[in-house]
Each structure stands twice: as structure tokens, then as C-alpha cells.
């Protein structure tokens, strides 16, 4: 089972010990920020691609639904035009026509 977590805010990764203020620590901090920025941009690009694919699928489903509804309406109209055709027999039976019994083995 997948664990869902609240994605309301994206928190930066926290280091366990604060670093002393030096050029190397500032460079490391800059590297972390740039790396996170690239990751977020890549994730946004992926989300945009996924959104385009989902919108295309929704449009396709919308067209298929419209075609199916038209087909249903055509079939209904053709059924009303031919009232002399024999109706399909009722294949459902009442439950009270059956008798139940137990078998022991």
C-alpha cells in the first residue's frame, strides 16, 4: 500500500550540524540550492508533460463518449422503426421456480 504524505510544502533537506561560515560552506550551500532548483524544474517539466497527456486522453474519451451516445440513439431509432421484429425472449426467471436441497458427503 502506498503511503500518502502531505505535499503542501516542500521543505529543504536539513543538515545535522551547522557548518562554519566559510567560502567552502557557502559553495556547498550554493550547490545544494542549484541541485534542488534543477530537480524541481525537472519535476515541473514532468508534471507538464503528464498534464498534456491526461488532457489528450480526456479529449479522446469525450469524443468516444459522444460517438457511443450517437450510436445508442441510432440503435434506439432503428428499434422503433421495426416494431414487427420479434422481441428477445426473457432469459431471467423468478427465483421461486427453483427448489433447494442439501447434499452431505
mmCIF file of N, CA, C and O in Angstrom:
data_model
loop_
_atom_site.group_PDB
_atom_site.id
_atom_site.type_symbol
_atom_site.label_atom_id
_atom_site.label_comp_id
_atom_site.label_asym_id
_atom_site.label_seq_id
_atom_site.Cartn_x
_atom_site.Cartn_y
_atom_site.Cartn_z
ATOM 1 N N UNK A 1 0.840 -1.173 0.000
ATOM 2 C CA UNK A 1 0.000 0.000 0.000
ATOM 3 C C UNK A 1 0.887 1.239 0.000
ATOM 4 O O UNK A 1 1.857 1.323 0.740
ATOM 5 N N UNK A 2 0.564 2.198 -0.817
ATOM 6 C CA UNK A 2 1.374 3.389 -0.941
ATOM 7 C C UNK A 2 1.021 4.373 0.169
ATOM 8 O O UNK A 2 -0.150 4.616 0.440
ATOM 9 N N UNK A 3 2.030 4.915 0.797
ATOM 10 C CA UNK A 3 1.811 5.878 1.869
ATOM 11 C C UNK A 3 1.717 7.263 1.256
ATOM 12 O O UNK A 3 2.617 7.710 0.549
ATOM 13 N N UNK A 4 0.614 7.943 1.528
ATOM 14 C CA UNK A 4 0.413 9.289 1.023
ATOM 15 C C UNK A 4 0.900 10.277 2.065
ATOM 16 O O UNK A 4 0.622 10.136 3.249
ATOM 17 N N UNK A 5 1.632 11.279 1.632
ATOM 18 C CA UNK A 5 2.051 12.293 2.567
ATOM 19 C C UNK A 5 1.608 13.648 2.064
ATOM 20 O O UNK A 5 1.337 13.835 0.886
ATOM 21 N N UNK A 6 1.520 14.569 2.973
ATOM 22 C CA UNK A 6 1.070 15.902 2.633
ATOM 23 C C UNK A 6 2.136 16.588 1.793
ATOM 24 O O UNK A 6 3.262 16.765 2.223
ATOM 25 N N UNK A 7 1.780 16.978 0.604
ATOM 26 C CA UNK A 7 2.731 17.630 -0.294
ATOM 27 C C UNK A 7 2.479 19.126 -0.356
ATOM 28 O O UNK A 7 2.769 19.770 -1.343
ATOM 29 N N UNK A 8 1.917 19.677 0.708
ATOM 30 C CA UNK A 8 1.605 21.102 0.720
ATOM 31 C C UNK A 8 2.837 21.979 0.615
ATOM 32 O O UNK A 8 2.879 22.938 -0.131
ATOM 33 N N UNK A 9 3.862 21.674 1.381
ATOM 34 C CA UNK A 9 5.077 22.472 1.332
ATOM 35 C C UNK A 9 6.259 21.555 1.051
ATOM 36 O O UNK A 9 6.307 20.424 1.509
ATOM 37 N N UNK A 10 7.191 22.071 0.297
ATOM 38 C CA UNK A 10 8.410 21.324 0.002
ATOM 39 C C UNK A 10 9.501 21.919 0.884
ATOM 40 O O UNK A 10 9.872 23.090 0.738
ATOM 41 N N UNK A 11 9.972 21.121 1.794
ATOM 42 C CA UNK A 11 10.981 21.599 2.730
ATOM 43 C C UNK A 11 12.364 21.189 2.246
ATOM 44 O O UNK A 11 12.558 20.070 1.777
ATOM 45 N N UNK A 12 13.342 22.083 2.387
ATOM 46 C CA UNK A 12 14.700 21.702 2.008
ATOM 47 C C UNK A 12 15.265 20.695 2.996
ATOM 48 O O UNK A 12 14.824 20.599 4.136
ATOM 49 N N UNK A 13 16.240 19.937 2.512
ATOM 50 C CA UNK A 13 16.872 18.962 3.385
ATOM 51 C C UNK A 13 17.694 19.687 4.442
ATOM 52 O O UNK A 13 18.379 20.661 4.162
ATOM 53 N N UNK A 14 17.624 19.186 5.650
ATOM 54 C CA UNK A 14 18.300 19.835 6.762
ATOM 55 C C UNK A 14 19.557 19.035 7.093
ATOM 56 O O UNK A 14 19.526 17.815 7.181
ATOM 57 N N UNK A 15 20.660 19.724 7.292
ATOM 58 C CA UNK A 15 21.879 19.056 7.723
ATOM 59 C C UNK A 15 21.860 18.943 9.237
ATOM 60 O O UNK A 15 21.220 19.736 9.932
ATOM 61 N N UNK A 16 22.556 17.961 9.752
ATOM 62 C CA UNK A 16 22.506 17.709 11.194
ATOM 63 C C UNK A 16 23.309 18.715 12.003
ATOM 64 O O UNK A 16 22.927 19.064 13.112
ATOM 65 N N UNK A 17 24.420 19.182 11.465
ATOM 66 C CA UNK A 17 25.249 20.143 12.194
ATOM 67 C C UNK A 17 25.432 21.392 11.354
ATOM 68 O O UNK A 17 25.674 21.311 10.152
ATOM 69 N N UNK A 18 25.304 22.551 11.974
ATOM 70 C CA UNK A 18 25.552 23.779 11.193
ATOM 71 C C UNK A 18 27.034 23.891 10.842
ATOM 72 O O UNK A 18 27.905 23.536 11.622
ATOM 73 N N UNK A 19 27.300 24.341 9.642
ATOM 74 C CA UNK A 19 28.688 24.483 9.192
ATOM 75 C C UNK A 19 29.214 25.869 9.572
ATOM 76 O O UNK A 19 28.452 26.818 9.702
ATOM 77 N N UNK A 20 30.491 25.922 9.702
ATOM 78 C CA UNK A 20 31.101 27.222 9.987
ATOM 79 C C UNK A 20 31.041 28.083 8.736
ATOM 80 O O UNK A 20 31.035 27.581 7.614
ATOM 81 N N UNK A 21 30.970 29.391 8.921
ATOM 82 C CA UNK A 21 30.860 30.295 7.786
ATOM 83 C C UNK A 21 32.207 30.397 7.082
ATOM 84 O O UNK A 21 33.160 30.948 7.605
ATOM 85 N N UNK A 22 32.270 29.807 5.915
ATOM 86 C CA UNK A 22 33.476 29.885 5.107
ATOM 87 C C UNK A 22 33.071 29.850 3.648
ATOM 88 O O UNK A 22 31.910 29.607 3.308
ATOM 89 N N UNK A 23 34.031 30.079 2.772
ATOM 90 C CA UNK A 23 33.734 30.053 1.337
ATOM 91 C C UNK A 23 33.309 28.651 0.901
ATOM 92 O O UNK A 23 32.388 28.495 0.099
ATOM 93 N N UNK A 24 33.948 27.625 1.463
ATOM 94 C CA UNK A 24 33.622 26.249 1.099
ATOM 95 C C UNK A 24 32.197 25.898 1.515
ATOM 96 O O UNK A 24 31.456 25.266 0.753
ATOM 97 N N UNK A 25 31.792 26.324 2.708
ATOM 98 C CA UNK A 25 30.427 26.019 3.144
ATOM 99 C C UNK A 25 29.408 26.785 2.297
ATOM 100 O O UNK A 25 28.329 26.283 2.004
ATOM 101 N N UNK A 26 29.752 28.008 1.906
ATOM 102 C CA UNK A 26 28.854 28.774 1.032
ATOM 103 C C UNK A 26 28.752 28.134 -0.344
ATOM 104 O O UNK A 26 27.669 28.089 -0.944
ATOM 105 N N UNK A 27 29.872 27.611 -0.854
ATOM 106 C CA UNK A 27 29.855 26.912 -2.142
ATOM 107 C C UNK A 27 29.000 25.649 -2.053
ATOM 108 O O UNK A 27 28.237 25.346 -2.974
ATOM 109 N N UNK A 28 29.129 24.943 -0.949
ATOM 110 C CA UNK A 28 28.316 23.743 -0.754
ATOM 111 C C UNK A 28 26.839 24.103 -0.693
ATOM 112 O O UNK A 28 26.006 23.425 -1.299
ATOM 113 N N UNK A 29 26.508 25.154 0.025
ATOM 114 C CA UNK A 29 25.119 25.613 0.119
ATOM 115 C C UNK A 29 24.593 26.003 -1.257
ATOM 116 O O UNK A 29 23.471 25.675 -1.625
ATOM 117 N N UNK A 30 25.420 26.703 -2.046
ATOM 118 C CA UNK A 30 25.035 27.084 -3.403
ATOM 119 C C UNK A 30 24.794 25.855 -4.262
ATOM 120 O O UNK A 30 23.807 25.780 -5.007
ATOM 121 N N UNK A 31 25.663 24.863 -4.152
ATOM 122 C CA UNK A 31 25.497 23.617 -4.904
ATOM 123 C C UNK A 31 24.180 22.932 -4.529
ATOM 124 O O UNK A 31 23.442 22.477 -5.407
ATOM 125 N N UNK A 32 23.869 22.872 -3.249
ATOM 126 C CA UNK A 32 22.617 22.254 -2.806
ATOM 127 C C UNK A 32 21.412 22.991 -3.366
ATOM 128 O O UNK A 32 20.444 22.368 -3.833
ATOM 129 N N UNK A 33 21.451 24.311 -3.327
ATOM 130 C CA UNK A 33 20.323 25.111 -3.828
ATOM 131 C C UNK A 33 20.134 24.930 -5.330
ATOM 132 O O UNK A 33 19.008 24.777 -5.811
ATOM 133 N N UNK A 34 21.240 24.934 -6.084
ATOM 134 C CA UNK A 34 21.153 24.768 -7.542
ATOM 135 C C UNK A 34 20.653 23.369 -7.881
ATOM 136 O O UNK A 34 19.806 23.194 -8.773
ATOM 137 N N UNK A 35 21.135 22.366 -7.154
ATOM 138 C CA UNK A 35 20.690 20.988 -7.391
ATOM 139 C C UNK A 35 19.197 20.847 -7.112
ATOM 140 O O UNK A 35 18.465 20.233 -7.892
ATOM 141 N N UNK A 36 18.739 21.445 -6.017
ATOM 142 C CA UNK A 36 17.308 21.379 -5.704
ATOM 143 C C UNK A 36 16.486 22.128 -6.751
ATOM 144 O O UNK A 36 15.418 21.677 -7.156
ATOM 145 N N UNK A 37 17.002 23.263 -7.210
ATOM 146 C CA UNK A 37 16.307 24.024 -8.249
ATOM 147 C C UNK A 37 16.165 23.193 -9.525
ATOM 148 O O UNK A 37 15.095 23.155 -10.137
ATOM 149 N N UNK A 38 17.229 22.513 -9.926
ATOM 150 C CA UNK A 38 17.172 21.674 -11.120
ATOM 151 C C UNK A 38 16.189 20.530 -10.944
ATOM 152 O O UNK A 38 15.427 20.198 -11.868
ATOM 153 N N UNK A 39 16.185 19.926 -9.775
ATOM 154 C CA UNK A 39 15.261 18.819 -9.508
ATOM 155 C C UNK A 39 13.814 19.295 -9.591
ATOM 156 O O UNK A 39 12.964 18.648 -10.202
ATOM 157 N N UNK A 40 13.537 20.458 -9.016
ATOM 158 C CA UNK A 40 12.170 20.986 -9.041
ATOM 159 C C UNK A 40 11.760 21.350 -10.461
ATOM 160 O O UNK A 40 10.627 21.080 -10.880
ATOM 161 N N UNK A 41 12.669 21.948 -11.236
ATOM 162 C CA UNK A 41 12.357 22.266 -12.632
ATOM 163 C C UNK A 41 12.064 20.993 -13.427
ATOM 164 O O UNK A 41 11.139 20.962 -14.249
ATOM 165 N N UNK A 42 12.861 19.958 -13.183
ATOM 166 C CA UNK A 42 12.648 18.689 -13.881
ATOM 167 C C UNK A 42 11.297 18.084 -13.494
ATOM 168 O O UNK A 42 10.567 17.579 -14.351
ATOM 169 N N UNK A 43 10.957 18.162 -12.230
ATOM 170 C CA UNK A 43 9.668 17.636 -11.780
ATOM 171 C C UNK A 43 8.518 18.427 -12.388
ATOM 172 O O UNK A 43 7.513 17.851 -12.813
ATOM 173 N N UNK A 44 8.648 19.747 -12.466
ATOM 174 C CA UNK A 44 7.613 20.571 -13.098
ATOM 175 C C UNK A 44 7.458 20.218 -14.577
ATOM 176 O O UNK A 44 6.333 20.147 -15.090
ATOM 177 N N UNK A 45 8.570 19.987 -15.252
ATOM 178 C CA UNK A 45 8.514 19.602 -16.667
ATOM 179 C C UNK A 45 7.780 18.268 -16.820
ATOM 180 O O UNK A 45 6.939 18.116 -17.713
ATOM 181 N N UNK A 46 8.092 17.317 -15.949
ATOM 182 C CA UNK A 46 7.414 16.023 -15.985
ATOM 183 C C UNK A 46 5.917 16.194 -15.738
ATOM 184 O O UNK A 46 5.090 15.591 -16.422
ATOM 185 N N UNK A 47 5.550 17.043 -14.779
ATOM 186 C CA UNK A 47 4.139 17.273 -14.472
ATOM 187 C C UNK A 47 3.435 17.920 -15.663
ATOM 188 O O UNK A 47 2.295 17.565 -15.995
ATOM 189 N N UNK A 48 4.108 18.858 -16.336
ATOM 190 C CA UNK A 48 3.511 19.496 -17.513
ATOM 191 C C UNK A 48 3.284 18.477 -18.632
ATOM 192 O O UNK A 48 2.234 18.491 -19.287
ATOM 193 N N UNK A 49 4.268 17.605 -18.854
ATOM 194 C CA UNK A 49 4.104 16.560 -19.872
ATOM 195 C C UNK A 49 2.937 15.648 -19.513
ATOM 196 O O UNK A 49 2.127 15.293 -20.370
ATOM 197 N N UNK A 50 2.864 15.264 -18.270
ATOM 198 C CA UNK A 50 1.784 14.379 -17.810
ATOM 199 C C UNK A 50 0.433 15.062 -17.962
ATOM 200 O O UNK A 50 -0.541 14.425 -18.357
ATOM 201 N N UNK A 51 0.376 16.359 -17.683
ATOM 202 C CA UNK A 51 -0.865 17.114 -17.828
ATOM 203 C C UNK A 51 -1.326 17.125 -19.279
ATOM 204 O O UNK A 51 -2.514 16.940 -19.566
ATOM 205 N N UNK A 52 -0.383 17.316 -20.208
ATOM 206 C CA UNK A 52 -0.730 17.313 -21.641
ATOM 207 C C UNK A 52 -1.286 15.948 -22.039
ATOM 208 O O UNK A 52 -2.312 15.852 -22.723
ATOM 209 N N UNK A 53 -0.632 14.884 -21.586
ATOM 210 C CA UNK A 53 -1.087 13.526 -21.919
ATOM 211 C C UNK A 53 -2.482 13.278 -21.341
ATOM 212 O O UNK A 53 -3.360 12.732 -22.030
ATOM 213 N N UNK A 54 -2.707 13.692 -20.103
ATOM 214 C CA UNK A 54 -4.018 13.478 -19.482
ATOM 215 C C UNK A 54 -5.105 14.287 -20.182
ATOM 216 O O UNK A 54 -6.232 13.804 -20.357
ATOM 217 N N UNK A 55 -4.798 15.516 -20.600
ATOM 218 C CA UNK A 55 -5.786 16.327 -21.320
ATOM 219 C C UNK A 55 -6.130 15.700 -22.673
ATOM 220 O O UNK A 55 -7.291 15.696 -23.087
ATOM 221 N N UNK A 56 -5.114 15.156 -23.354
ATOM 222 C CA UNK A 56 -5.373 14.475 -24.624
ATOM 223 C C UNK A 56 -6.276 13.266 -24.407
ATOM 224 O O UNK A 56 -7.191 13.013 -25.190
ATOM 225 N N UNK A 57 -6.018 12.521 -23.344
ATOM 226 C CA UNK A 57 -6.836 11.346 -23.045
ATOM 227 C C UNK A 57 -8.270 11.753 -22.720
ATOM 228 O O UNK A 57 -9.222 11.098 -23.150
ATOM 229 N N UNK A 58 -8.430 12.840 -21.966
ATOM 230 C CA UNK A 58 -9.781 13.330 -21.667
ATOM 231 C C UNK A 58 -10.521 13.727 -22.937
ATOM 232 O O UNK A 58 -11.710 13.424 -23.092
ATOM 233 N N UNK A 59 -9.827 14.406 -23.858
ATOM 234 C CA UNK A 59 -10.468 14.778 -25.121
ATOM 235 C C UNK A 59 -10.847 13.540 -25.926
ATOM 236 O O UNK A 59 -11.925 13.495 -26.540
ATOM 237 N N UNK A 60 -9.974 12.554 -25.936
ATOM 238 C CA UNK A 60 -10.270 11.310 -26.639
ATOM 239 C C UNK A 60 -11.490 10.620 -26.034
ATOM 240 O O UNK A 60 -12.375 10.149 -26.763
ATOM 241 N N UNK A 61 -11.544 10.574 -24.706
ATOM 242 C CA UNK A 61 -12.701 9.962 -24.038
ATOM 243 C C UNK A 61 -13.975 10.740 -24.319
ATOM 244 O O UNK A 61 -15.042 10.144 -24.515
ATOM 245 N N UNK A 62 -13.870 12.059 -24.363
ATOM 246 C CA UNK A 62 -15.037 12.893 -24.668
ATOM 247 C C UNK A 62 -15.583 12.558 -26.062
ATOM 248 O O UNK A 62 -16.793 12.404 -26.242
ATOM 249 N N UNK A 63 -14.674 12.410 -27.044
ATOM 250 C CA UNK A 63 -15.094 12.049 -28.396
ATOM 251 C C UNK A 63 -15.715 10.652 -28.437
ATOM 252 O O UNK A 63 -16.733 10.436 -29.095
ATOM 253 N N UNK A 64 -15.100 9.704 -27.729
ATOM 254 C CA UNK A 64 -15.631 8.342 -27.698
ATOM 255 C C UNK A 64 -17.006 8.306 -27.039
ATOM 256 O O UNK A 64 -17.896 7.572 -27.493
ATOM 257 N N UNK A 65 -17.194 9.092 -25.991
ATOM 258 C CA UNK A 65 -18.497 9.147 -25.320
ATOM 259 C C UNK A 65 -19.547 9.699 -26.267
ATOM 260 O O UNK A 65 -20.651 9.159 -26.374
ATOM 261 N N UNK A 66 -19.205 10.770 -26.991
ATOM 262 C CA UNK A 66 -20.150 11.358 -27.940
ATOM 263 C C UNK A 66 -20.501 10.358 -29.043
ATOM 264 O O UNK A 66 -21.682 10.213 -29.407
ATOM 265 N N UNK A 67 -19.506 9.660 -29.577
ATOM 266 C CA UNK A 67 -19.761 8.659 -30.623
ATOM 267 C C UNK A 67 -20.640 7.528 -30.103
ATOM 268 O O UNK A 67 -21.565 7.073 -30.794
ATOM 269 N N UNK A 68 -20.368 7.076 -28.899
ATOM 270 C CA UNK A 68 -21.154 5.987 -28.323
ATOM 271 C C UNK A 68 -22.594 6.421 -28.082
ATOM 272 O O UNK A 68 -23.535 5.661 -28.341
ATOM 273 N N UNK A 69 -22.779 7.647 -27.594
ATOM 274 C CA UNK A 69 -24.145 8.151 -27.391
ATOM 275 C C UNK A 69 -24.895 8.254 -28.713
ATOM 276 O O UNK A 69 -26.081 7.929 -28.789
ATOM 277 N N UNK A 70 -24.205 8.696 -29.769
ATOM 278 C CA UNK A 70 -24.842 8.760 -31.089
ATOM 279 C C UNK A 70 -25.215 7.363 -31.570
ATOM 280 O O UNK A 70 -26.305 7.162 -32.119
ATOM 281 N N UNK A 71 -24.336 6.409 -31.346
ATOM 282 C CA UNK A 71 -24.603 5.029 -31.744
ATOM 283 C C UNK A 71 -25.817 4.487 -30.995
ATOM 284 O O UNK A 71 -26.677 3.817 -31.575
ATOM 285 N N UNK A 72 -25.902 4.764 -29.714
ATOM 286 C CA UNK A 72 -27.048 4.318 -28.915
ATOM 287 C C UNK A 72 -28.337 4.940 -29.449
ATOM 288 O O UNK A 72 -29.358 4.251 -29.590
ATOM 289 N N UNK A 73 -28.303 6.224 -29.746
ATOM 290 C CA UNK A 73 -29.501 6.886 -30.278
ATOM 291 C C UNK A 73 -29.918 6.302 -31.622
ATOM 292 O O UNK A 73 -31.109 6.112 -31.893
ATOM 293 N N UNK A 74 -28.934 5.991 -32.482
ATOM 294 C CA UNK A 74 -29.253 5.374 -33.773
ATOM 295 C C UNK A 74 -29.888 3.999 -33.574
ATOM 296 O O UNK A 74 -30.857 3.646 -34.254
ATOM 297 N N UNK A 75 -29.334 3.232 -32.642
ATOM 298 C CA UNK A 75 -29.891 1.906 -32.381
ATOM 299 C C UNK A 75 -31.297 2.002 -31.802
ATOM 300 O O UNK A 75 -32.172 1.203 -32.148
ATOM 301 N N UNK A 76 -31.539 2.969 -30.958
ATOM 302 C CA UNK A 76 -32.892 3.160 -30.402
ATOM 303 C C UNK A 76 -33.881 3.520 -31.510
ATOM 304 O O UNK A 76 -35.004 3.030 -31.533
ATOM 305 N N UNK A 77 -33.432 4.400 -32.416
ATOM 306 C CA UNK A 77 -34.310 4.802 -33.505
ATOM 307 C C UNK A 77 -34.588 3.628 -34.439
ATOM 308 O O UNK A 77 -35.708 3.463 -34.913
ATOM 309 N N UNK A 78 -33.591 2.804 -34.693
ATOM 310 C CA UNK A 78 -33.813 1.666 -35.582
ATOM 311 C C UNK A 78 -34.720 0.632 -34.914
ATOM 312 O O UNK A 78 -35.478 -0.054 -35.591
ATOM 313 N N UNK A 79 -34.667 0.493 -33.585
ATOM 314 C CA UNK A 79 -35.580 -0.411 -32.884
ATOM 315 C C UNK A 79 -37.014 0.083 -32.987
ATOM 316 O O UNK A 79 -37.946 -0.704 -33.110
ATOM 317 N N UNK A 80 -37.219 1.392 -32.942
ATOM 318 C CA UNK A 80 -38.571 1.948 -33.031
ATOM 319 C C UNK A 80 -39.116 1.866 -34.459
ATOM 320 O O UNK A 80 -40.328 1.822 -34.658
ATOM 321 N N UNK A 81 -38.261 1.831 -35.452
ATOM 322 C CA UNK A 81 -38.715 1.752 -36.843
ATOM 323 C C UNK A 81 -39.196 0.348 -37.198
ATOM 324 O O UNK A 81 -39.968 0.167 -38.116
ATOM 325 N N UNK A 82 -38.708 -0.669 -36.513
ATOM 326 C CA UNK A 82 -39.048 -2.052 -36.828
ATOM 327 C C UNK A 82 -39.784 -2.697 -35.651
ATOM 328 O O UNK A 82 -39.260 -3.592 -34.996
ATOM 329 N N UNK A 83 -41.030 -2.301 -35.422
ATOM 330 C CA UNK A 83 -41.750 -2.888 -34.279
ATOM 331 C C UNK A 83 -42.193 -4.324 -34.552
ATOM 332 O O UNK A 83 -42.558 -5.041 -33.632
ATOM 333 N N UNK A 84 -42.184 -4.797 -35.813
ATOM 334 C CA UNK A 84 -42.641 -6.141 -36.137
ATOM 335 C C UNK A 84 -41.588 -7.213 -35.850
ATOM 336 O O UNK A 84 -41.889 -8.398 -35.922
ATOM 337 N N UNK A 85 -40.367 -6.799 -35.561
ATOM 338 C CA UNK A 85 -39.330 -7.773 -35.266
ATOM 339 C C UNK A 85 -39.646 -8.460 -33.941
ATOM 340 O O UNK A 85 -40.145 -7.836 -33.008
ATOM 341 N N UNK A 86 -39.384 -9.753 -33.873
ATOM 342 C CA UNK A 86 -39.677 -10.452 -32.608
ATOM 343 C C UNK A 86 -38.777 -9.936 -31.489
ATOM 344 O O UNK A 86 -37.600 -9.658 -31.696
ATOM 345 N N UNK A 87 -39.373 -9.804 -30.335
ATOM 346 C CA UNK A 87 -38.619 -9.353 -29.169
ATOM 347 C C UNK A 87 -37.742 -10.492 -28.676
ATOM 348 O O UNK A 87 -38.058 -11.668 -28.867
ATOM 349 N N UNK A 88 -36.668 -10.144 -28.009
ATOM 350 C CA UNK A 88 -35.805 -11.160 -27.423
ATOM 351 C C UNK A 88 -36.543 -11.838 -26.277
ATOM 352 O O UNK A 88 -37.244 -11.178 -25.514
ATOM 353 N N UNK A 89 -36.394 -13.144 -26.141
ATOM 354 C CA UNK A 89 -37.081 -13.822 -25.042
ATOM 355 C C UNK A 89 -36.482 -13.405 -23.708
ATOM 356 O O UNK A 89 -35.305 -13.079 -23.612
ATOM 357 N N UNK A 90 -37.339 -13.436 -22.694
ATOM 358 C CA UNK A 90 -36.895 -13.079 -21.360
ATOM 359 C C UNK A 90 -36.093 -14.254 -20.797
ATOM 360 O O UNK A 90 -36.626 -15.344 -20.620
ATOM 361 N N UNK A 91 -34.843 -14.044 -20.547
ATOM 362 C CA UNK A 91 -33.992 -15.139 -20.071
ATOM 363 C C UNK A 91 -33.847 -15.130 -18.552
ATOM 364 O O UNK A 91 -33.134 -15.941 -17.991
ATOM 365 N N UNK A 92 -34.523 -14.213 -17.903
ATOM 366 C CA UNK A 92 -34.467 -14.152 -16.450
ATOM 367 C C UNK A 92 -35.678 -14.877 -15.883
ATOM 368 O O UNK A 92 -36.804 -14.707 -16.342
ATOM 369 N N UNK A 93 -35.446 -15.677 -14.874
ATOM 370 C CA UNK A 93 -36.515 -16.468 -14.283
ATOM 371 C C UNK A 93 -36.727 -16.036 -12.845
ATOM 372 O O UNK A 93 -35.830 -15.528 -12.188
ATOM 373 N N UNK A 94 -37.909 -16.293 -12.385
ATOM 374 C CA UNK A 94 -38.218 -15.999 -10.990
ATOM 375 C C UNK A 94 -37.482 -16.981 -10.090
ATOM 376 O O UNK A 94 -37.326 -18.150 -10.419
ATOM 377 N N UNK A 95 -37.067 -16.520 -8.934
ATOM 378 C CA UNK A 95 -36.323 -17.366 -8.004
ATOM 379 C C UNK A 95 -37.225 -18.409 -7.349
ATOM 380 O O UNK A 95 -36.748 -19.429 -6.872
ATOM 381 N N UNK A 96 -38.532 -18.199 -7.344
ATOM 382 C CA UNK A 96 -39.423 -19.146 -6.671
ATOM 383 C C UNK A 96 -39.652 -20.416 -7.493
ATOM 384 O O UNK A 96 -40.303 -21.344 -7.038
ATOM 385 N N UNK A 97 -39.125 -20.507 -8.724
ATOM 386 C CA UNK A 97 -39.259 -21.707 -9.544
ATOM 387 C C UNK A 97 -38.233 -22.773 -9.179
ATOM 388 O O UNK A 97 -38.294 -23.881 -9.686
ATOM 389 N N UNK A 98 -37.288 -22.463 -8.340
ATOM 390 C CA UNK A 98 -36.222 -23.387 -8.015
ATOM 391 C C UNK A 98 -36.427 -23.983 -6.628
ATOM 392 O O UNK A 98 -36.933 -23.334 -5.721
ATOM 393 N N UNK A 99 -36.033 -25.239 -6.505
ATOM 394 C CA UNK A 99 -36.094 -25.900 -5.207
ATOM 395 C C UNK A 99 -34.667 -26.192 -4.770
ATOM 396 O O UNK A 99 -33.856 -26.657 -5.559
ATOM 397 N N UNK A 100 -34.382 -25.929 -3.494
ATOM 398 C CA UNK A 100 -33.049 -26.148 -2.981
ATOM 399 C C UNK A 100 -33.042 -27.399 -2.101
ATOM 400 O O UNK A 100 -34.037 -27.728 -1.463
ATOM 401 N N UNK A 101 -31.936 -28.109 -2.106
ATOM 402 C CA UNK A 101 -31.785 -29.277 -1.243
ATOM 403 C C UNK A 101 -30.327 -29.374 -0.848
ATOM 404 O O UNK A 101 -29.439 -28.821 -1.501
ATOM 405 N N UNK A 102 -30.105 -30.082 0.249
ATOM 406 C CA UNK A 102 -28.737 -30.210 0.782
ATOM 407 C C UNK A 102 -28.168 -31.573 0.398
ATOM 408 O O UNK A 102 -28.880 -32.562 0.356
ATOM 409 N N UNK A 103 -26.892 -31.566 0.139
ATOM 410 C CA UNK A 103 -26.179 -32.812 -0.144
ATOM 411 C C UNK A 103 -25.067 -32.943 0.882
ATOM 412 O O UNK A 103 -24.250 -32.049 1.041
ATOM 413 N N UNK A 104 -25.068 -34.062 1.594
ATOM 414 C CA UNK A 104 -23.996 -34.309 2.556
ATOM 415 C C UNK A 104 -23.056 -35.329 1.963
ATOM 416 O O UNK A 104 -23.457 -36.294 1.343
ATOM 417 N N UNK A 105 -21.779 -35.111 2.192
ATOM 418 C CA UNK A 105 -20.789 -36.061 1.693
ATOM 419 C C UNK A 105 -19.671 -36.219 2.669
ATOM 420 O O UNK A 105 -19.499 -35.546 3.606
#
